[in-house]
C-alpha cells in the first residue's frame, strides 16, 4: 500500500519534471529528478540494472524531510528516473528516511535497509532526532515497509552509543547466505564508531561488536560506512563530520576516510593498516559501493559539500545535487585507486590528439575545448635538468570565468581552483593535494585525466592514485580550454567529447 505522502511526492515529481524539462543539467552524472539530492543510497544491481536511490527532498532545492529518490541504469551513466521509493510516512520515520543500502534476497525481492528518524521532545522543550534502522521490501519499483520496523533501535547499541547518531546501515549478503551490516554511531563523548550487526535472513538483526573506532583521530561522528574486501585487503570507508586537516590529508569539514587493513571473518576483527582521504577536491561525500556482476567494486559519492550546498547558483532553481562519476576501485601498494568506470569509454565521441607539444606561457590547441569531455594530459619537462615551475590547465573558460588544475613539481602539489567560476561567496575555492613522488612527479612527470560534465570536474591523477572533484555552476557556454607553463613543458593531450 502506497501512502498518501508517497503518492503526493510521486505526483509532484512527475508534474515538475515536465515543467523543467529544458533545464541545463549534468548529462552522465545522476542529478535529482526535482528538488534536493544528497547521499547515494541502496546502490545495487537488481533485475539486470543498477539501482541508485538517493536522499531526496522533491519539494525544494534545499534539504528537507528525507524521501528516497530512485533511478536505474544499465551502464551507470545513462540514468532513468523512477518514482520516489520511500517517503517519511510512518511513526518511526516521520521525520525522514535517512541513508541506507540494498541487497537482493534469495527469493528475488529487493531489500532496502535505511534509517528511520523521529523527533523526540527533550525536557527543555527542544527536540532531538532518534534514529533507528528499518527495512522495506520491493520489486524494483514499489517498496513496502516491513511490519517489524524498526529492526534495530537503542536496545542494539553498545554501552554509551548514541541513539541520536545511529544511522546509514550498509548491508551485504555473505557467502553462507547470512547477512552483516555496518552502521555509523558515536560514543557518549561524540566520537565516531562503526557498529557491526548480523542477521540469518536480512530481517532479524543482532548486535555483534564495535568494528572500528575513531579514538578522536578523524573528525567526530562517522557517517555512511561501507566495508568490503578488495585486492586481498579489507576496506572500510566512512564520512567523518567535523574534520581538521592532517598535513595534506583530511580537509576541514565533513570529509571522507578510507581505512585499509585486514579482516578475520571468524572473529569479525578488522585491523587497520593505513588511512587516507578518498577524494582531495572540494565536493565529495558519503560514497557508497556496489559489487558489479563482473566482480568490479564500483563507488559513487555525493558530489557536493555540506558547507556550501545552501549557496546555489541563481540560474539553477529547480534541482540541486549530483552524484560523482562511478569509479572502479582497486588497492595498489596499500592505497585506494579510483578510475572512471570503463563504460565511459563507450560515450567517447570525436578524438582530438596532440603529441609532444612543447610550450611555455599560454597556449590553446585547436579542437581542445568543451564542457562534456574526457581529456588526458601527460606532462613532462622539456629539459630534465631544468624542470618547469608550474603547469596549469584552465577549462570552463570564457572572457570572465575559468576553473583550473595546476601542478608545481618542486612542491609535488596539484591544486584545483574554482575561485573564478562565478562564486560571490567567501567559501573554499581551492584544494591542494600532495602527489607521492615514487613515479617521478618531483621530476615534473604527471598524468592528469579530467572529466567535465557541464557543472563538475573530476581530476584523476596518475591513473587514479588521487582524485579531486569539484562542482562549479557557470553557464555551460564557457567551454574554452587553455594551458599554461612557467618554464618549458612537453605535453601529450588526448580529448574526447562525451555524449
Ligand atoms: C550524510 C547524512 C547521513 C544521513 C543523511 C541525511 O550526508 O548526514 O548521515 O543519513 O545525510 O540526509
Short mmCIF file of C-alpha atoms and ligand atoms in Angstrom, two decimals:
data_model
loop_
_atom_site.label_atom_id
_atom_site.label_comp_id
_atom_site.label_asym_id
_atom_site.label_seq_id
_atom_site.Cartn_x
_atom_site.Cartn_y
_atom_site.Cartn_z
CA UNK A 1 0.00 0.00 0.00
CA UNK A 2 1.42 3.35 -1.02
CA UNK A 3 0.86 6.13 1.50
CA UNK A 4 -0.65 9.50 0.62
CA UNK A 5 2.69 11.16 1.40
CA UNK A 6 4.48 8.96 -1.15
CA UNK A 7 1.69 9.37 -3.71
CA UNK A 8 1.93 13.17 -3.34
CA UNK A 9 5.71 13.07 -3.86
CA UNK A 10 5.35 10.87 -6.94
CA UNK A 11 2.69 13.12 -8.43
CA UNK A 12 4.73 16.26 -7.70
CA UNK A 13 7.95 14.94 -9.26
CA UNK A 14 6.12 13.84 -12.44
CA UNK A 15 4.45 17.21 -12.88
CA UNK A 16 7.61 19.17 -12.11
CA UNK A 17 9.76 17.04 -14.36
CA UNK A 18 7.67 18.15 -17.34
CA UNK A 19 7.99 21.82 -16.36
CA UNK A 20 11.77 21.76 -16.00
CA UNK A 21 12.49 19.53 -18.97
CA UNK A 22 14.63 22.12 -20.77
CA UNK A 23 16.89 22.98 -17.86
CA UNK A 24 20.62 22.51 -18.02
CA UNK A 25 21.88 19.51 -16.09
CA UNK A 26 24.82 17.21 -15.93
CA UNK A 27 24.48 14.67 -18.74
CA UNK A 28 26.03 11.47 -17.41
CA UNK A 29 26.09 12.25 -13.70
CA UNK A 30 22.86 11.46 -11.89
CA UNK A 31 21.18 14.62 -10.61
CA UNK A 32 17.96 14.94 -8.58
CA UNK A 33 14.79 14.47 -10.56
CA UNK A 34 13.48 17.65 -8.97
CA UNK A 35 14.42 19.44 -5.75
CA UNK A 36 17.23 18.37 -3.49
CA UNK A 37 19.57 15.35 -3.58
CA UNK A 38 22.22 14.22 -1.12
CA UNK A 39 23.78 10.82 -0.32
CA UNK A 40 23.66 7.86 -2.69
CA UNK A 41 21.56 5.08 -1.13
CA UNK A 42 20.73 1.47 -1.96
CA UNK A 43 23.33 1.24 -4.76
CA UNK A 44 22.76 -2.29 -6.07
CA UNK A 45 22.43 -4.48 -9.14
CA UNK A 46 18.92 -5.88 -9.40
CA UNK A 47 17.00 -7.49 -12.27
CA UNK A 48 19.68 -6.63 -14.82
CA UNK A 49 20.07 -2.96 -13.88
CA UNK A 50 21.95 -0.79 -11.45
CA UNK A 51 19.63 0.86 -8.97
CA UNK A 52 20.56 4.09 -7.33
CA UNK A 53 18.40 5.63 -4.63
CA UNK A 54 19.26 8.93 -3.02
CA UNK A 55 18.43 11.25 -0.17
CA UNK A 56 15.71 13.35 -1.69
CA UNK A 57 13.54 16.35 -0.88
CA UNK A 58 11.48 16.85 -4.01
CA UNK A 59 9.66 19.99 -2.86
CA UNK A 60 12.58 22.43 -2.81
CA UNK A 61 16.23 22.54 -3.85
CA UNK A 62 17.19 22.52 -0.16
CA UNK A 63 17.41 19.73 2.41
CA UNK A 64 14.04 18.85 3.98
CA UNK A 65 12.13 15.77 5.21
CA UNK A 66 14.01 12.98 3.51
CA UNK A 67 12.45 10.72 0.91
CA UNK A 68 14.33 8.21 -1.22
CA UNK A 69 14.59 9.19 -4.89
CA UNK A 70 15.18 6.36 -7.32
CA UNK A 71 16.88 5.87 -10.70
CA UNK A 72 18.11 2.93 -12.78
CA UNK A 73 20.83 2.48 -15.36
CA UNK A 74 22.41 -0.30 -17.38
CA UNK A 75 25.78 1.40 -17.81
CA UNK A 76 25.97 3.63 -14.69
CA UNK A 77 26.00 6.71 -16.93
CA UNK A 78 22.60 6.91 -18.62
CA UNK A 79 20.10 7.13 -15.77
CA UNK A 80 16.34 6.83 -15.93
CA UNK A 81 14.32 8.31 -13.08
CA UNK A 82 11.76 6.07 -11.40
CA UNK A 83 9.07 7.13 -8.91
CA UNK A 84 10.30 8.02 -5.42
CA UNK A 85 10.72 4.81 -3.44
CA UNK A 86 10.29 5.85 0.19
CA UNK A 87 8.58 8.73 1.97
CA UNK A 88 8.58 9.70 5.66
CA UNK A 89 5.14 8.27 6.34
CA UNK A 90 5.41 6.04 9.43
CA UNK A 91 5.62 6.80 13.14
CA UNK A 92 9.26 5.61 13.26
CA UNK A 93 10.42 7.57 10.16
CA UNK A 94 8.00 10.52 10.17
CA UNK A 95 10.92 13.00 10.23
CA UNK A 96 12.92 11.36 7.49
CA UNK A 97 14.03 8.21 5.71
CA UNK A 98 17.79 8.70 6.01
CA UNK A 99 20.58 6.90 4.20
CA UNK A 100 20.85 3.15 3.75
CA UNK A 101 21.57 0.35 1.33
CA UNK A 102 20.07 -2.60 -0.55
CA UNK A 103 20.57 -6.30 -1.23
CA UNK A 104 18.80 -8.87 -3.36
CA UNK A 105 17.05 -11.60 -1.33
CA UNK A 106 17.31 -15.23 -2.45
CA UNK A 107 13.61 -15.19 -3.38
CA UNK A 108 14.25 -12.33 -5.83
CA UNK A 109 12.89 -9.45 -3.75
CA UNK A 110 14.85 -6.25 -3.24
CA UNK A 111 15.52 -5.43 0.41
CA UNK A 112 16.22 -1.84 1.47
CA UNK A 113 17.66 -1.01 4.88
CA UNK A 114 17.51 2.64 5.91
CA UNK A 115 17.49 4.91 8.94
CA UNK A 116 14.12 6.00 10.28
CA UNK A 117 14.17 9.36 12.03
CA UNK A 118 11.60 10.63 14.51
CA UNK A 119 11.91 13.65 16.73
CA UNK A 120 11.76 13.27 20.49
CA UNK A 121 10.92 16.19 22.79
CA UNK A 122 13.60 16.86 25.39
CA UNK A 123 12.96 18.02 28.98
CA UNK A 124 13.83 21.62 27.97
CA UNK A 125 11.27 21.57 25.17
CA UNK A 126 13.78 21.25 22.34
CA UNK A 127 13.73 18.21 20.05
CA UNK A 128 16.33 15.63 19.10
CA UNK A 129 16.14 13.08 16.30
CA UNK A 130 16.04 9.47 17.40
CA UNK A 131 17.47 7.18 14.72
CA UNK A 132 16.62 3.52 14.17
CA UNK A 133 17.26 1.04 11.37
CA UNK A 134 14.30 -0.03 9.25
CA UNK A 135 13.54 -2.26 6.26
CA UNK A 136 11.42 -2.06 3.11
CA UNK A 137 10.91 -4.85 0.59
CA UNK A 138 10.08 -4.35 -3.05
CA UNK A 139 10.26 -5.26 -6.71
CA UNK A 140 12.48 -2.51 -8.08
CA UNK A 141 9.60 -0.01 -8.31
CA UNK A 142 7.35 -0.20 -5.24
CA UNK A 143 8.54 -0.88 -1.71
CA UNK A 144 6.58 -1.93 1.35
CA UNK A 145 7.90 -1.04 4.76
CA UNK A 146 8.42 -4.06 6.97
CA UNK A 147 5.83 -4.65 9.71
CA UNK A 148 8.61 -5.43 12.18
CA UNK A 149 10.21 -1.96 11.86
CA UNK A 150 12.37 -0.72 13.38
CA UNK A 151 14.64 -3.75 13.31
CA UNK A 152 17.46 -2.07 15.23
CA UNK A 153 16.95 0.57 17.91
CA UNK A 154 18.67 1.83 21.05
CA UNK A 155 18.48 -1.65 22.60
CA UNK A 156 21.00 -2.78 19.98
CA UNK A 157 23.63 -0.16 20.88
CA UNK A 158 26.83 -0.77 22.81
CA UNK A 159 27.18 0.98 26.15
CA UNK A 160 27.31 4.76 25.69
CA UNK A 161 26.34 4.51 21.99
CA UNK A 162 24.12 7.45 20.99
CA UNK A 163 20.56 6.76 19.81
CA UNK A 164 20.62 10.22 18.18
CA UNK A 165 23.60 9.41 15.98
CA UNK A 166 22.90 5.88 14.82
CA UNK A 167 22.47 5.76 11.07
CA UNK A 168 23.30 4.79 7.50
CA UNK A 169 23.20 0.96 7.54
CA UNK A 170 25.16 -0.75 4.76
CA UNK A 171 24.25 -4.42 4.50
CA UNK A 172 25.60 -7.29 2.41
CA UNK A 173 24.98 -10.98 1.98
CA UNK A 174 27.73 -13.36 2.98
CA UNK A 175 28.83 -16.48 1.10
CA UNK A 176 26.97 -18.65 3.63
CA UNK A 177 23.70 -16.81 2.91
CA UNK A 178 23.55 -14.85 6.17
CA UNK A 179 23.86 -11.05 6.36
CA UNK A 180 26.01 -8.45 8.00
CA UNK A 181 25.58 -4.71 8.25
CA UNK A 182 27.63 -1.77 9.44
CA UNK A 183 26.19 1.49 10.76
CA UNK A 184 27.62 4.82 11.83
CA UNK A 185 27.34 5.73 15.50
CA UNK A 186 29.07 7.78 18.14
CA UNK A 187 30.03 7.37 21.72
CA UNK A 188 28.77 9.44 24.67
CA UNK A 189 31.79 11.70 24.04
CA UNK A 190 30.60 12.21 20.43
CA UNK A 191 33.44 10.19 18.94
CA UNK A 192 32.75 8.18 15.78
CA UNK A 193 32.49 4.40 15.71
CA UNK A 194 31.27 1.77 13.26
CA UNK A 195 28.95 -0.92 14.61
CA UNK A 196 28.55 -4.39 13.16
CA UNK A 197 25.28 -6.36 13.14
CA UNK A 198 24.40 -9.83 11.86
CA UNK A 199 21.24 -11.50 10.61
CA UNK A 200 20.36 -15.01 9.45
CA UNK A 201 17.73 -13.75 6.96
CA UNK A 202 18.05 -9.97 6.49
CA UNK A 203 15.11 -9.33 8.84
CA UNK A 204 16.16 -10.43 12.32
CA UNK A 205 19.21 -8.42 13.36
CA UNK A 206 21.60 -8.78 16.26
CA UNK A 207 24.37 -6.52 17.58
CA UNK A 208 27.84 -8.03 17.15
CA UNK A 209 30.51 -5.51 18.08
CA UNK A 210 32.24 -2.20 17.52
CA UNK A 211 34.03 -2.90 14.26
CA UNK A 212 36.16 0.25 14.23
CA UNK A 213 36.55 3.26 16.49
CA UNK A 214 37.82 6.75 15.84
CA UNK A 215 39.68 7.33 19.12
CA UNK A 216 39.46 11.04 18.29
CA UNK A 217 41.63 10.79 15.20
CA UNK A 218 39.41 11.66 12.23
CA UNK A 219 36.64 14.16 12.89
CA UNK A 220 33.71 13.35 15.14
CA UNK A 221 30.59 11.38 14.13
CA UNK A 222 31.30 8.82 11.37
CA UNK A 223 28.54 8.68 8.74
CA UNK A 224 27.77 6.39 5.80
CA UNK A 225 30.12 3.43 6.31
CA UNK A 226 30.86 0.74 3.74
CA UNK A 227 33.01 -2.34 4.30
CA UNK A 228 34.33 -4.74 1.67
CA UNK A 229 37.19 -6.96 0.56
CA UNK A 230 39.32 -5.67 -2.29
CA UNK A 231 42.55 -6.98 -3.82
CA UNK A 232 43.47 -9.10 -0.81
CA UNK A 233 42.79 -6.28 1.67
CA UNK A 234 39.75 -5.14 3.62
CA UNK A 235 38.50 -1.60 3.11
CA UNK A 236 36.37 0.47 5.48
CA UNK A 237 35.13 3.75 4.09
CA UNK A 238 33.24 6.33 6.09
CA UNK A 239 32.46 10.03 6.00
CA UNK A 240 33.52 11.76 9.22
CA UNK A 241 31.92 15.03 10.23
CA UNK A 242 33.94 17.96 11.58
CA UNK A 243 37.41 17.00 10.47
CA UNK A 244 40.57 19.02 10.99
CA UNK A 245 43.34 18.62 8.42
CA UNK A 246 46.42 16.47 8.99
CA UNK A 247 49.10 17.77 6.63
CA UNK A 248 47.60 17.46 3.17
CA UNK A 249 45.10 14.80 4.22
CA UNK A 250 41.58 15.44 5.51
CA UNK A 251 40.47 18.94 4.67
CA UNK A 252 38.46 20.91 7.20
CA UNK A 253 34.82 19.99 7.45
CA UNK A 254 32.89 16.88 6.53
CA UNK A 255 35.24 14.66 4.56
CA UNK A 256 35.90 11.12 3.51
CA UNK A 257 38.11 8.49 5.10
CA UNK A 258 39.39 5.19 3.76
CA UNK A 259 40.90 2.71 6.21
CA UNK A 260 42.71 -0.21 4.60
CA UNK A 261 43.60 -3.28 6.64
CA UNK A 262 42.95 -6.95 7.19
CA UNK A 263 39.84 -8.74 8.38
CA UNK A 264 39.34 -12.01 10.20
CA UNK A 265 35.84 -13.15 9.28
CA UNK A 266 35.56 -15.76 12.01
CA UNK A 267 36.00 -13.20 14.79
CA UNK A 268 34.86 -10.14 12.79
CA UNK A 269 38.13 -8.43 13.57
CA UNK A 270 39.29 -5.54 11.41
CA UNK A 271 42.92 -4.46 11.83
CA UNK A 272 43.80 -1.09 10.32
CA UNK A 273 47.00 -0.72 8.35
CA UNK A 274 46.73 2.64 6.62
CA UNK A 275 44.40 5.59 6.17
CA UNK A 276 43.83 8.22 3.52
CA UNK A 277 41.28 10.68 2.17
CA UNK A 278 39.11 9.26 -0.59
CA UNK A 279 38.78 12.49 -2.57
CA UNK A 280 41.09 15.51 -2.33
CA UNK A 281 38.82 18.02 -4.05
CA UNK A 282 36.01 20.21 -2.74
CA UNK A 283 32.81 18.29 -3.44
CA UNK A 284 32.67 14.64 -2.46
CA UNK A 285 30.90 12.97 0.45
CA UNK A 286 29.04 9.88 1.64
CA UNK A 287 30.26 7.45 -1.04
CA UNK A 288 28.72 4.00 -1.34
CA UNK A 289 29.89 0.98 -3.34
CA UNK A 290 28.31 -1.86 -5.26
CA UNK A 291 29.83 -5.16 -6.31
CA UNK A 292 29.14 -5.35 -10.07
CA UNK A 293 28.17 -8.72 -11.57
CA UNK A 294 31.62 -8.91 -13.20
CA UNK A 295 33.36 -8.51 -9.83
CA UNK A 296 34.29 -4.83 -10.02
CA UNK A 297 33.86 -2.77 -6.85
CA UNK A 298 32.27 0.50 -8.02
CA UNK A 299 31.85 3.60 -5.88
CA UNK A 300 29.64 6.68 -6.29
CA UNK A 301 29.68 9.66 -3.91
CA UNK A 302 27.51 12.73 -3.47
CA UNK A 303 29.41 15.38 -5.43
CA UNK A 304 28.66 18.33 -3.16
CA UNK A 305 29.90 19.68 0.13
CA UNK A 306 27.69 20.23 3.18
CA UNK A 307 29.26 23.62 3.93
CA UNK A 308 28.43 25.14 0.56
CA UNK A 309 25.27 23.40 -0.53
CA UNK A 310 22.99 26.21 0.55
CA UNK A 311 24.70 28.56 -1.91
CA UNK A 312 23.05 27.75 -5.18
CA UNK A 313 23.78 29.44 -8.45
CA UNK A 314 20.75 31.62 -9.21
CA UNK A 315 20.44 30.01 -12.65
CA UNK A 316 19.66 26.63 -11.11
CA UNK A 317 16.39 26.82 -9.28
CA UNK A 318 14.52 23.58 -9.53
CA UNK A 319 17.12 20.93 -8.78
CA UNK A 320 20.24 20.71 -6.67
CA UNK A 321 22.71 17.92 -6.08
CA UNK A 322 24.56 15.49 -8.27
CA UNK A 323 26.42 12.24 -7.86
CA UNK A 324 30.06 11.70 -8.75
CA UNK A 325 31.16 9.54 -11.63
CA UNK A 326 31.02 5.85 -10.83
CA UNK A 327 34.60 4.86 -10.03
CA UNK A 328 36.22 1.43 -10.24
CA UNK A 329 38.20 0.81 -7.08
CA UNK A 330 41.42 -1.10 -6.53
CA UNK A 331 44.06 -1.31 -3.81
CA UNK A 332 47.62 -0.91 -5.05
CA UNK A 333 50.60 -0.69 -2.72
CA UNK A 334 48.33 -0.08 0.23
CA UNK A 335 46.47 2.81 -1.39
CA UNK A 336 42.96 3.12 -2.77
CA UNK A 337 42.93 3.85 -6.51
CA UNK A 338 39.87 5.10 -8.38
CA UNK A 339 39.30 5.12 -12.13
CA UNK A 340 36.24 6.29 -14.02
CA UNK A 341 34.12 3.23 -14.91
CA UNK A 342 35.22 1.74 -18.21
CA UNK A 343 31.64 2.17 -19.52
CA UNK A 344 32.57 5.85 -20.00
CA UNK A 345 34.75 4.86 -22.95
CA UNK A 346 31.63 3.90 -24.90
CA UNK A 347 30.44 7.52 -24.61
CA UNK A 348 33.56 8.89 -26.25
CA UNK A 349 32.92 10.78 -29.45
CA UNK A 350 35.40 12.55 -31.63
CA UNK A 351 39.04 12.22 -30.59
CA UNK A 352 41.44 15.17 -30.74
CA UNK A 353 45.03 14.26 -30.09
CA UNK A 354 48.37 16.06 -29.84
CA UNK A 355 51.75 14.61 -29.00
CA UNK A 356 54.94 16.25 -27.79
CA UNK A 357 53.54 19.76 -27.62
CA UNK A 358 56.42 21.82 -26.21
CA UNK A 359 55.41 25.21 -24.85
CA UNK A 360 55.92 27.94 -22.33
CA UNK A 361 53.45 30.63 -21.22
CA UNK A 362 49.87 30.23 -22.50
CA UNK A 363 48.67 28.11 -25.42
CA UNK A 364 45.37 26.97 -26.85
CA UNK A 365 45.08 23.96 -29.11
CA UNK A 366 42.62 23.69 -31.96
CA UNK A 367 39.78 21.32 -31.15
CA UNK A 368 40.56 21.24 -27.43
CA UNK A 369 37.52 22.70 -25.72
CA UNK A 370 34.17 21.54 -24.31
CA UNK A 371 32.16 21.11 -21.13
CA UNK A 372 31.39 17.40 -21.53
CA UNK A 373 34.76 15.87 -22.16
CA UNK A 374 37.23 13.17 -21.18
CA UNK A 375 40.75 14.58 -21.51
CA UNK A 376 44.07 13.03 -20.54
CA UNK A 377 47.22 15.09 -20.24
CA UNK A 378 50.67 13.55 -19.94
CA UNK A 379 53.10 16.19 -18.73
CA UNK A 380 56.90 16.20 -18.58
CA UNK A 381 59.68 18.77 -18.53
CA UNK A 382 61.40 19.58 -21.80
CA UNK A 383 64.75 19.56 -20.02
CA UNK A 384 65.11 17.09 -17.12
CA UNK A 385 67.89 19.30 -15.66
CA UNK A 386 65.72 22.38 -15.70
CA UNK A 387 62.23 21.37 -14.58
CA UNK A 388 59.38 23.82 -15.18
CA UNK A 389 57.98 25.60 -12.10
CA UNK A 390 54.27 25.33 -12.80
CA UNK A 391 51.87 23.75 -15.23
CA UNK A 392 48.17 24.65 -15.36
CA UNK A 393 45.17 23.71 -17.44
CA UNK A 394 42.27 26.14 -17.42
CA UNK A 395 38.85 24.98 -18.50
CA UNK A 396 35.18 26.01 -18.40
CA UNK A 397 36.72 29.23 -19.63
CA UNK A 398 35.44 32.35 -21.33
CA UNK A 399 36.43 36.00 -21.05
CA UNK A 400 35.27 36.15 -17.47
CA UNK A 401 35.37 32.68 -15.96
CA UNK A 402 37.66 29.71 -15.64
CA UNK A 403 38.35 26.74 -13.39
CA UNK A 404 41.87 25.37 -13.23
CA UNK A 405 44.07 22.49 -12.23
CA UNK A 406 47.72 23.31 -11.62
CA UNK A 407 50.79 21.32 -10.70
CA UNK A 408 54.03 22.52 -9.11
CA UNK A 409 56.68 19.81 -9.38
CA UNK A 410 59.04 21.36 -6.82
CA UNK A 411 56.36 21.01 -4.15
CA UNK A 412 54.69 17.99 -5.79
CA UNK A 413 51.33 19.66 -5.26
CA UNK A 414 48.34 19.56 -7.55
CA UNK A 415 45.59 22.10 -6.99
CA UNK A 416 42.04 22.57 -8.17
CA UNK A 417 40.84 26.18 -8.15
CA UNK A 418 37.34 27.45 -8.88
CA UNK A 419 37.55 30.97 -7.50
CA UNK A 420 36.96 32.39 -10.98
CA UNK A 421 33.90 30.20 -11.52
CA UNK A 422 31.25 32.73 -10.66
CA UNK A 423 31.09 32.35 -6.87
CA UNK A 424 30.21 35.50 -4.94
CA UNK A 425 30.84 33.98 -1.52
CA UNK A 426 33.84 33.73 0.84
CA UNK A 427 33.93 29.96 0.75
CA UNK A 428 36.50 27.32 -0.12
CA UNK A 429 37.52 27.66 -3.76
CA UNK A 430 40.77 25.74 -3.86
CA UNK A 431 42.09 22.46 -2.62
CA UNK A 432 45.63 21.14 -2.79
CA UNK A 433 46.82 17.56 -2.83
CA UNK A 434 50.33 16.25 -2.26
CA UNK A 435 51.27 13.81 -5.00
CA UNK A 436 53.57 10.99 -3.94
CA UNK A 437 56.86 11.16 -5.68
CA UNK A 438 57.56 7.47 -6.42
CA UNK A 439 56.68 7.81 -10.06
CA UNK A 440 58.72 10.90 -10.59
CA UNK A 441 56.26 13.74 -10.03
CA UNK A 442 59.12 15.75 -8.49
CA UNK A 443 60.76 15.49 -11.89
CA UNK A 444 57.73 17.10 -13.44
CA UNK A 445 56.14 13.92 -14.79
CA UNK A 446 52.45 13.61 -14.12
CA UNK A 447 49.31 12.24 -15.75
CA UNK A 448 46.09 14.18 -15.29
CA UNK A 449 42.75 12.91 -16.59
CA UNK A 450 39.92 15.42 -16.36
CA UNK A 451 36.26 14.56 -16.84
CA UNK A 452 33.90 17.51 -17.29
CA UNK A 453 30.11 17.24 -17.34
CA UNK A 454 28.64 20.76 -17.54
CA UNK A 455 28.88 21.59 -13.82
CA UNK A 456 31.73 19.49 -12.49
CA UNK A 457 35.35 18.49 -12.91
CA UNK A 458 36.75 15.21 -11.65
CA UNK A 459 40.52 15.06 -11.82
CA UNK A 460 42.20 11.63 -11.75
CA UNK A 461 45.93 11.89 -11.07
CA UNK A 462 48.47 9.23 -12.09
CA UNK A 463 45.92 6.59 -13.12
CA UNK A 464 43.62 7.16 -10.16
CA UNK A 465 46.03 7.39 -7.25
CA UNK A 466 44.45 10.72 -6.28
CA UNK A 467 41.12 12.20 -7.25
CA UNK A 468 39.96 15.78 -6.85
CA UNK A 469 36.30 16.57 -7.52
CA UNK A 470 34.71 19.99 -7.68
CA UNK A 471 31.44 21.43 -8.88
CA UNK A 472 31.02 24.88 -10.39
CA UNK A 473 27.94 26.41 -11.87
CA UNK A 474 28.98 28.77 -14.65
CA UNK A 475 26.99 28.69 -17.86
CA UNK A 476 27.99 25.69 -19.99
CA UNK A 477 28.71 28.08 -22.87
CA UNK A 478 32.01 28.84 -21.06
CA UNK A 479 33.78 25.90 -22.67
CA UNK A 480 37.28 27.14 -23.50
CA UNK A 481 40.46 25.32 -22.50
CA UNK A 482 43.99 26.71 -22.34
CA UNK A 483 47.33 25.54 -20.99
CA UNK A 484 49.93 27.45 -19.06
CA UNK A 485 53.56 26.71 -18.23
CA UNK A 486 56.05 28.61 -16.14
CA UNK A 487 59.18 27.07 -17.65
CA UNK A 488 59.13 24.62 -20.55
CA UNK A 489 56.65 21.76 -20.56
CA UNK A 490 56.15 18.94 -23.05
CA UNK A 491 52.61 17.59 -23.16
CA UNK A 492 50.56 14.87 -24.84
CA UNK A 493 46.83 15.53 -24.95
CA UNK A 494 44.00 13.28 -25.94
CA UNK A 495 40.48 14.60 -25.66
CA UNK A 496 37.09 13.09 -26.39
CA UNK A 497 33.68 14.70 -26.46
CA UNK A 498 31.29 12.74 -24.27
CA UNK A 499 27.74 12.33 -25.44
C1 LIG B 1 25.25 12.28 5.32
C2 LIG B 1 23.94 12.28 6.10
C3 LIG B 1 23.65 10.91 6.60
C4 LIG B 1 22.17 10.92 6.77
C5 LIG B 1 21.74 11.79 5.61
C6 LIG B 1 20.54 12.62 5.87
O1 LIG B 1 25.36 13.21 4.33
O2 LIG B 1 24.02 13.22 7.14
O3 LIG B 1 24.34 10.56 7.78
O4 LIG B 1 21.63 9.64 6.70
O5 LIG B 1 22.83 12.62 5.30
O6 LIG B 1 20.07 13.23 4.70
#
